[in-house]
PDB file of C-alpha atoms in Angstrom:
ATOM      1  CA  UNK A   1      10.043   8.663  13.659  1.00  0.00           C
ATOM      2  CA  UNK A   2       6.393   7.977  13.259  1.00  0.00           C
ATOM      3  CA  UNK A   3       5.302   4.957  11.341  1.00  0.00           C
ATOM      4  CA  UNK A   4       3.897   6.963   8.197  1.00  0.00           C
ATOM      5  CA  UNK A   5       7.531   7.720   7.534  1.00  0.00           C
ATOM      6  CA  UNK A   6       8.870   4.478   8.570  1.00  0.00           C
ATOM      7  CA  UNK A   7       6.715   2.397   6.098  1.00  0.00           C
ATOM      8  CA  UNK A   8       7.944   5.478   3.334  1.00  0.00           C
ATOM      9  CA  UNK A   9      11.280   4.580   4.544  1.00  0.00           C
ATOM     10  CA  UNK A  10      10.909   1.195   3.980  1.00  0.00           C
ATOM     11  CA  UNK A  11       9.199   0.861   0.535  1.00  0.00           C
ATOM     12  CA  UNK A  12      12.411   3.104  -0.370  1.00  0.00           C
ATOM     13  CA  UNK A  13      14.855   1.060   0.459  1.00  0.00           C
ATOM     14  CA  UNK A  14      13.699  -1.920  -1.133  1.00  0.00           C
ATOM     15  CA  UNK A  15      12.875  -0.242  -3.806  1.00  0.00           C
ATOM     16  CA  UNK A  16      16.909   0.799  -4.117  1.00  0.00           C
ATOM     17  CA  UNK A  17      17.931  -2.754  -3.049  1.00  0.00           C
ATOM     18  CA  UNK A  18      15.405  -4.688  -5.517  1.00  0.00           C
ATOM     19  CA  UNK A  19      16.108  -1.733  -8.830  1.00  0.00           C
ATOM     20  CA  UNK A  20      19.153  -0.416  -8.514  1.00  0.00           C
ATOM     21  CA  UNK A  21      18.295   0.672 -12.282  1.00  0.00           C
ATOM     22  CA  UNK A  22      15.842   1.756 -14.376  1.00  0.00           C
ATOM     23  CA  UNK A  23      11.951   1.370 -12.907  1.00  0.00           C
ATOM     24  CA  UNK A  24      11.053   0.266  -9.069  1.00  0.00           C
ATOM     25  CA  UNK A  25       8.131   0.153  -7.343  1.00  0.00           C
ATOM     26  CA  UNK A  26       7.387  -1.174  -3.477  1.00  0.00           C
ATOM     27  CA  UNK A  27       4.525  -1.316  -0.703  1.00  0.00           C
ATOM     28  CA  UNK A  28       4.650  -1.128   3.013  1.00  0.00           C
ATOM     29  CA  UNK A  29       2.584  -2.175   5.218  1.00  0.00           C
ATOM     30  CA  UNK A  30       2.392  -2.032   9.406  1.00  0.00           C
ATOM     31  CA  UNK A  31       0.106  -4.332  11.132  1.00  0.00           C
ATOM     32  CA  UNK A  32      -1.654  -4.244  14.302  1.00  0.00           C
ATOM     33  CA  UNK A  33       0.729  -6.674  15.420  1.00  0.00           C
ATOM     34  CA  UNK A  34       3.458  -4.055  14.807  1.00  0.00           C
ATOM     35  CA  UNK A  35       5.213  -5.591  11.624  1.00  0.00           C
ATOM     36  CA  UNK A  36       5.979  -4.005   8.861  1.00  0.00           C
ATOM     37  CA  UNK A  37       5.418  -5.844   5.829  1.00  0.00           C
ATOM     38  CA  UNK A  38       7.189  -5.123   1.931  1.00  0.00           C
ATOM     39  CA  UNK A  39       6.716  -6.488  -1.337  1.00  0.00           C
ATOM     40  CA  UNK A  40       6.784  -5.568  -4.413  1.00  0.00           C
ATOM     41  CA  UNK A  41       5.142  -6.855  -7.952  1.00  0.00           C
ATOM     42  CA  UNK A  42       6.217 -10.069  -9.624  1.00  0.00           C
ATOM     43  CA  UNK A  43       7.917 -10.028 -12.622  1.00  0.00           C
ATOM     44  CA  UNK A  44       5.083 -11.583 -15.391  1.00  0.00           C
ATOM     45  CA  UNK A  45       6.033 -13.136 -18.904  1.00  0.00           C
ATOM     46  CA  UNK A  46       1.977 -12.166 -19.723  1.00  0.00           C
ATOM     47  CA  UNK A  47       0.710  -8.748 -18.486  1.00  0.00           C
ATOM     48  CA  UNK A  48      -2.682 -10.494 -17.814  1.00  0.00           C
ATOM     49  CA  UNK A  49      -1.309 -12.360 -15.182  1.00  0.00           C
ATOM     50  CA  UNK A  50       0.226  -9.199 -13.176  1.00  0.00           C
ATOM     51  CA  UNK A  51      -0.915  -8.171  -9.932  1.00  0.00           C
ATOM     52  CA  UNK A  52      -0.265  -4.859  -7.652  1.00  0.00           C
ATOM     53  CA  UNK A  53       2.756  -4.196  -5.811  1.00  0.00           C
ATOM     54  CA  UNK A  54       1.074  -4.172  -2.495  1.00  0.00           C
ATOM     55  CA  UNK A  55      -0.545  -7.760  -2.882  1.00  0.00           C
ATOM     56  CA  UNK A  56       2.026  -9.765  -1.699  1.00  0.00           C
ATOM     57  CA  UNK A  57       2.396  -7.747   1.742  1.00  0.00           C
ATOM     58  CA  UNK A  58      -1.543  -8.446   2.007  1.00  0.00           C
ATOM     59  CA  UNK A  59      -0.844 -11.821   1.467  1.00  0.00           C
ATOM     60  CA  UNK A  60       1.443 -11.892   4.270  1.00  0.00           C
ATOM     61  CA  UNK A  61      -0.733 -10.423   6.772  1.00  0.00           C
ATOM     62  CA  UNK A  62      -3.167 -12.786   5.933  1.00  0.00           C
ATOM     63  CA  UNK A  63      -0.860 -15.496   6.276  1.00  0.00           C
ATOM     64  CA  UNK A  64       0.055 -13.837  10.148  1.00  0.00           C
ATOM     65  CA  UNK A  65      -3.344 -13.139  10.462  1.00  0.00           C
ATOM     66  CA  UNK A  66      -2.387  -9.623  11.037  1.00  0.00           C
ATOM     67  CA  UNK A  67      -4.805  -7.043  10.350  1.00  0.00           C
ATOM     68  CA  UNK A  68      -3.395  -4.226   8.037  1.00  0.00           C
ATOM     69  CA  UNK A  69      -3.577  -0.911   9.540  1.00  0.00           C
ATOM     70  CA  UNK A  70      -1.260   1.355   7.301  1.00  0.00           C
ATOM     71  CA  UNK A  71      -0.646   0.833   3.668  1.00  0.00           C
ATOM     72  CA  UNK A  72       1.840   2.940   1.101  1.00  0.00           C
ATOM     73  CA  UNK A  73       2.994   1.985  -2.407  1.00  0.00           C
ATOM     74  CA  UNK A  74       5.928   3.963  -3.796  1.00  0.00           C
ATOM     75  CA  UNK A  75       7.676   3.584  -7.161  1.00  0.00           C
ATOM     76  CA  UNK A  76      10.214   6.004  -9.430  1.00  0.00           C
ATOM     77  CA  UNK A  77      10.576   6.097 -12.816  1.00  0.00           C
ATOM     78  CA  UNK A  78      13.920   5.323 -12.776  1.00  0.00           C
ATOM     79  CA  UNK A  79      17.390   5.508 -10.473  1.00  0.00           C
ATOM     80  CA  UNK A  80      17.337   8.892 -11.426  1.00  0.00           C
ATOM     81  CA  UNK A  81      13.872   9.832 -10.480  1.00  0.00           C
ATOM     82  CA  UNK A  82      11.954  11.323  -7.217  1.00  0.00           C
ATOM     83  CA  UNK A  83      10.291   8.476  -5.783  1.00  0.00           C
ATOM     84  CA  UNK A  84       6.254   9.157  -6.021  1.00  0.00           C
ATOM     85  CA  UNK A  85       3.485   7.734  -3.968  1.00  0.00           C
ATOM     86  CA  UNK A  86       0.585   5.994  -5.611  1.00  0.00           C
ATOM     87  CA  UNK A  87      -2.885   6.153  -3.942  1.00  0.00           C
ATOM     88  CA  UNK A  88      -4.414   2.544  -3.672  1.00  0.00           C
ATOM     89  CA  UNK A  89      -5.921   1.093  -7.221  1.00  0.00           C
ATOM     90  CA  UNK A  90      -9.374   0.314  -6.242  1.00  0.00           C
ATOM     91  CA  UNK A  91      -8.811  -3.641  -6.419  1.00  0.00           C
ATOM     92  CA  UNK A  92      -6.321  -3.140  -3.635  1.00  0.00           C
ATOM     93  CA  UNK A  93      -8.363  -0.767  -1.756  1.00  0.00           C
ATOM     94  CA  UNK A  94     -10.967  -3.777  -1.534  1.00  0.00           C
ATOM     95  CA  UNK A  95      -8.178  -5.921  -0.571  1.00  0.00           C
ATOM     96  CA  UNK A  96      -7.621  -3.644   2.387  1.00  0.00           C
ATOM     97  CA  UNK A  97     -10.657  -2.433   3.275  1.00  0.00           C
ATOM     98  CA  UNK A  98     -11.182  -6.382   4.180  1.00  0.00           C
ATOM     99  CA  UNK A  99      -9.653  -4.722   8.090  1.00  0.00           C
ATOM    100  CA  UNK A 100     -11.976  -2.142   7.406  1.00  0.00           C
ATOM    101  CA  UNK A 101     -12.220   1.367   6.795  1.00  0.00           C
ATOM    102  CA  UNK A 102     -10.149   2.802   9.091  1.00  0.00           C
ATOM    103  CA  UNK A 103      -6.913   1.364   7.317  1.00  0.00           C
ATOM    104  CA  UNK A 104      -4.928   4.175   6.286  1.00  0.00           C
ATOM    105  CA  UNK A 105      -2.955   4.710   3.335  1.00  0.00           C
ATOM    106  CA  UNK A 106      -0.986   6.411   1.532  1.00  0.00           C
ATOM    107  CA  UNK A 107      -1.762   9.427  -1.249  1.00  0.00           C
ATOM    108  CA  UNK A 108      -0.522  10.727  -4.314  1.00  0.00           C
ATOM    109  CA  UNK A 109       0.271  14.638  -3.401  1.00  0.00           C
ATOM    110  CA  UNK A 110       0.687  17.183  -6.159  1.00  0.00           C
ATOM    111  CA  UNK A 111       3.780  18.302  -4.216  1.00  0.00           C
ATOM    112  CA  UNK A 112       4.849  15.043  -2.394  1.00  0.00           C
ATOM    113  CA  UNK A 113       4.477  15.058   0.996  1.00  0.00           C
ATOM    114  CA  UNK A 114       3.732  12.434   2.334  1.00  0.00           C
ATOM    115  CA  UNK A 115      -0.034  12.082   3.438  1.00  0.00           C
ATOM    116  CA  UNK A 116      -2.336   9.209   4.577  1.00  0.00           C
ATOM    117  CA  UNK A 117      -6.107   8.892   4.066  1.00  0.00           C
ATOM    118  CA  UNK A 118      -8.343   6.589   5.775  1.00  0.00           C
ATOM    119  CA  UNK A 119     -10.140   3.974   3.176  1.00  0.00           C
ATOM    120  CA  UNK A 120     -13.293   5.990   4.426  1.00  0.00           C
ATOM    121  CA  UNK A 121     -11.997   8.929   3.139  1.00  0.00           C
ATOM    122  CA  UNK A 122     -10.544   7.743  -0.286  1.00  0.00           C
ATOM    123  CA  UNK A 123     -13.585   5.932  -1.124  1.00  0.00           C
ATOM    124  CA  UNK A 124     -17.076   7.661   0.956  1.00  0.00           C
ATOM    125  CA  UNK A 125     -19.554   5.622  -1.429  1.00  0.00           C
ATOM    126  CA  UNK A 126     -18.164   2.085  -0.677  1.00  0.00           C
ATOM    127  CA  UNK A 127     -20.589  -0.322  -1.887  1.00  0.00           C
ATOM    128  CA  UNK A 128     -20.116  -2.473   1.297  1.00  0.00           C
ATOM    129  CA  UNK A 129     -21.949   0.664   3.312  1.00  0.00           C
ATOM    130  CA  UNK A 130     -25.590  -0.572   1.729  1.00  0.00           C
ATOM    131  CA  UNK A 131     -24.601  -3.705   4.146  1.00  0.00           C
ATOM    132  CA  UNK A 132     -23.763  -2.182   7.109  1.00  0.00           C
ATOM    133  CA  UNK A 133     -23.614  -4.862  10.499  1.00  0.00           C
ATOM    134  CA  UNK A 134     -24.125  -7.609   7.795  1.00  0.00           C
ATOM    135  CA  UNK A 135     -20.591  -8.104   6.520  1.00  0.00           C
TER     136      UNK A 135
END
């Protein structure tokens, strides 16, 4: 099984361990250092304070000093639901793109199959390009 599928794999299961009802969402991530990574979105009394479902995996390869080199987020609507794929927001594609932009991640599909995109290719006008071999 190739990794694409295994980080799939993976966001789906803890998506079925963490909701067992109603809504779920979850990200995986595999590093260079060969881990896969999951989280999923904190539960927020104010909306404000929310953050993506992929942060805290970033946060963990951070914390291993890891570099991210696949990324997918998946979440259903409810236990009853076909699990879709959610291309990067852009906030977490600059969270990402911090191992560059070559990280791959995952796309939203029209008929959900499962399909990775370099950062490159999701985002071609990245502002960090007017810096090239500065940042």
């Amino acid at each position: 099984m190739n990794i694409e599928q295994k980080l799939y794999d993976a966001a789906v299961e803890l998506i079925k361990q963490r909701y067992p009802v109603g809504w779920g969402g979850a990200a995986a991530m595999y590093t260079k250092g060969e881990r896969i990574l999951t989280s999923v979105a904190p539960e927020v009394l104010v909306d404000a304070t929310n953050v993506c479902i992929e942060t805290g995996a970033i946060l963990e390869a951070h914390k291993f000093n890891d570099p991210v080199t696949y990324s997918i987020c998946v979440v259903r609507d409810d236990e009853n639901s076909k699990f879709k794929i959610l291309t990067p927001c852009g906030i977490c594609q600059e969270r990402l793109i911090y191992w560059g932009e070559d990280v791959k991640a995952a796309v939203f599909t029209e008929n959900g199959e499962l399909d990775y995109k370099t950062l490159k290719e999701i985002q071609p006008y990245h502002w960090a390009k007017a810096y090239e071999g500065e940042i």
